[in-house]
Amino acid sequence: MKNWNFKVTSGPKEMGEKLESSLGGVDRFVLNMNSDKRNTVRFKIRKRLSLPFEINTQNNLIVKGKILKGDAENETDVEVSFSHHPLAKLLIFGHIILGLSLFTGLFLKFASNTYMFIVGGLLLVIGSLLWIHMRRDFDKHVQEYKNLISGILE
C-alpha cells in the first residue's frame, strides 16, 4: 500500500464533480463516491477486468481517496492510497501456498511421487515470478494514477 497527499485550490464538492465528470462515464473505470456533512468526499477508483487472466497484464490497483476541506479558505487536502486488487493477491498467494504444500509434502513423506515435487516447484516458481512482476508494475501503475488524478483535479 502506498499513500499520496497533495493540496488543490478548489473546494471538495467541485473536486468530486470533476472526478465524476471525468471518470464516471468511462467504460473501463469504476468510480464510487460518497460525501458527508463535513465537506468530505470519499472516492474509490479501479479498472474493470474483462477477462480473468488480465489480472497479470492490466493495471489492477484499487485507489481509495478522501478530499477534505483544508485549513486555509481556498485550500483542499487530497489523500490517496493505492493497493493491489484482492484477486491479484489471491492469485499470487494461492500459487505460493499450493506450491509450498506440494513441495513440503515430499519432505514429510506424504507423497513419494516425483511429479508432485516438480509440480510443487513449478507452482512455487510461478508464484514467486508473479510476485516480482506485480511489485515492478505497482510503481508504474501508481505513477499512471497519480498523473491521471492530478491532471483531473488541478
Coordinates of C-alpha atoms in Angstrom, one line a residue, residues 5-82:
N5 CA -1.1 13.6 -0.3
F6 CA -1.4 16.9 -2.1
K7 CA -3.3 20.2 -2.0
V8 CA -5.6 21.9 -4.5
T9 CA -7.2 25.3 -4.6
S10 CA -10.9 24.3 -5.2
G11 CA -13.5 23.0 -2.8
P12 CA -14.2 19.3 -2.1
K13 CA -17.6 19.4 -3.9
E14 CA -16.1 20.8 -7.0
M15 CA -13.3 18.3 -7.0
G16 CA -15.8 15.5 -6.6
E17 CA -17.8 16.8 -9.5
K18 CA -14.6 16.9 -11.7
L19 CA -13.8 13.3 -10.8
E20 CA -17.4 12.2 -11.5
S21 CA -17.5 14.0 -14.9
S22 CA -14.0 12.7 -16.0
L23 CA -14.2 9.1 -14.8
G24 CA -17.9 8.4 -14.3
G25 CA -18.8 7.7 -17.9
V26 CA -15.6 5.9 -18.9
D27 CA -16.2 2.2 -19.6
R28 CA -13.1 0.7 -18.1
F29 CA -13.2 2.7 -14.8
V30 CA -15.4 2.1 -11.8
L31 CA -15.8 5.2 -9.6
N32 CA -17.6 5.1 -6.3
M33 CA -18.1 8.4 -4.5
N34 CA -19.6 9.3 -1.1
S35 CA -19.9 12.7 0.5
D36 CA -20.8 13.5 4.1
K37 CA -21.8 16.5 6.1
R38 CA -18.4 17.8 6.9
N39 CA -17.3 18.7 3.4
T40 CA -15.5 15.4 2.9
V41 CA -15.7 13.4 -0.3
R42 CA -14.5 9.8 -0.4
F43 CA -13.8 8.1 -3.6
K44 CA -12.7 4.7 -4.9
I45 CA -11.4 4.1 -8.4
R46 CA -10.5 0.8 -10.0
K47 CA -10.4 -0.7 -13.5
R48 CA -12.8 -3.4 -14.6
L49 CA -11.2 -6.7 -15.6
S50 CA -12.8 -8.1 -18.7
L51 CA -11.0 -11.5 -18.6
P52 CA -9.7 -13.4 -15.6
F53 CA -6.2 -13.5 -16.9
E54 CA -6.0 -9.7 -17.3
I55 CA -5.0 -9.6 -13.6
N56 CA -1.4 -10.1 -14.6
T57 CA -1.3 -7.7 -17.5
Q58 CA -3.7 -4.8 -16.7
N59 CA -3.5 -2.0 -14.2
N60 CA -5.0 -3.8 -11.3
L61 CA -4.8 -1.2 -8.5
I62 CA -7.6 0.0 -6.2
V63 CA -7.3 3.7 -5.5
K64 CA -9.0 5.0 -2.3
G65 CA -9.1 8.7 -1.6
K66 CA -10.5 11.5 0.5
I67 CA -11.0 15.1 -0.4
L68 CA -11.0 17.2 2.7
K69 CA -11.6 20.9 3.4
G70 CA -8.2 22.4 4.2
D71 CA -7.1 24.9 6.9
A72 CA -6.9 27.8 4.5
E73 CA -10.0 29.3 2.9
N74 CA -9.3 28.2 -0.7
E75 CA -7.4 25.0 0.0
T76 CA -8.4 21.4 -0.1
D77 CA -6.4 18.4 1.0
V78 CA -6.5 15.3 -1.1
E79 CA -5.3 12.0 0.5
V80 CA -5.0 9.0 -1.8
S81 CA -3.9 5.4 -1.1
F82 CA -3.0 2.7 -3.6

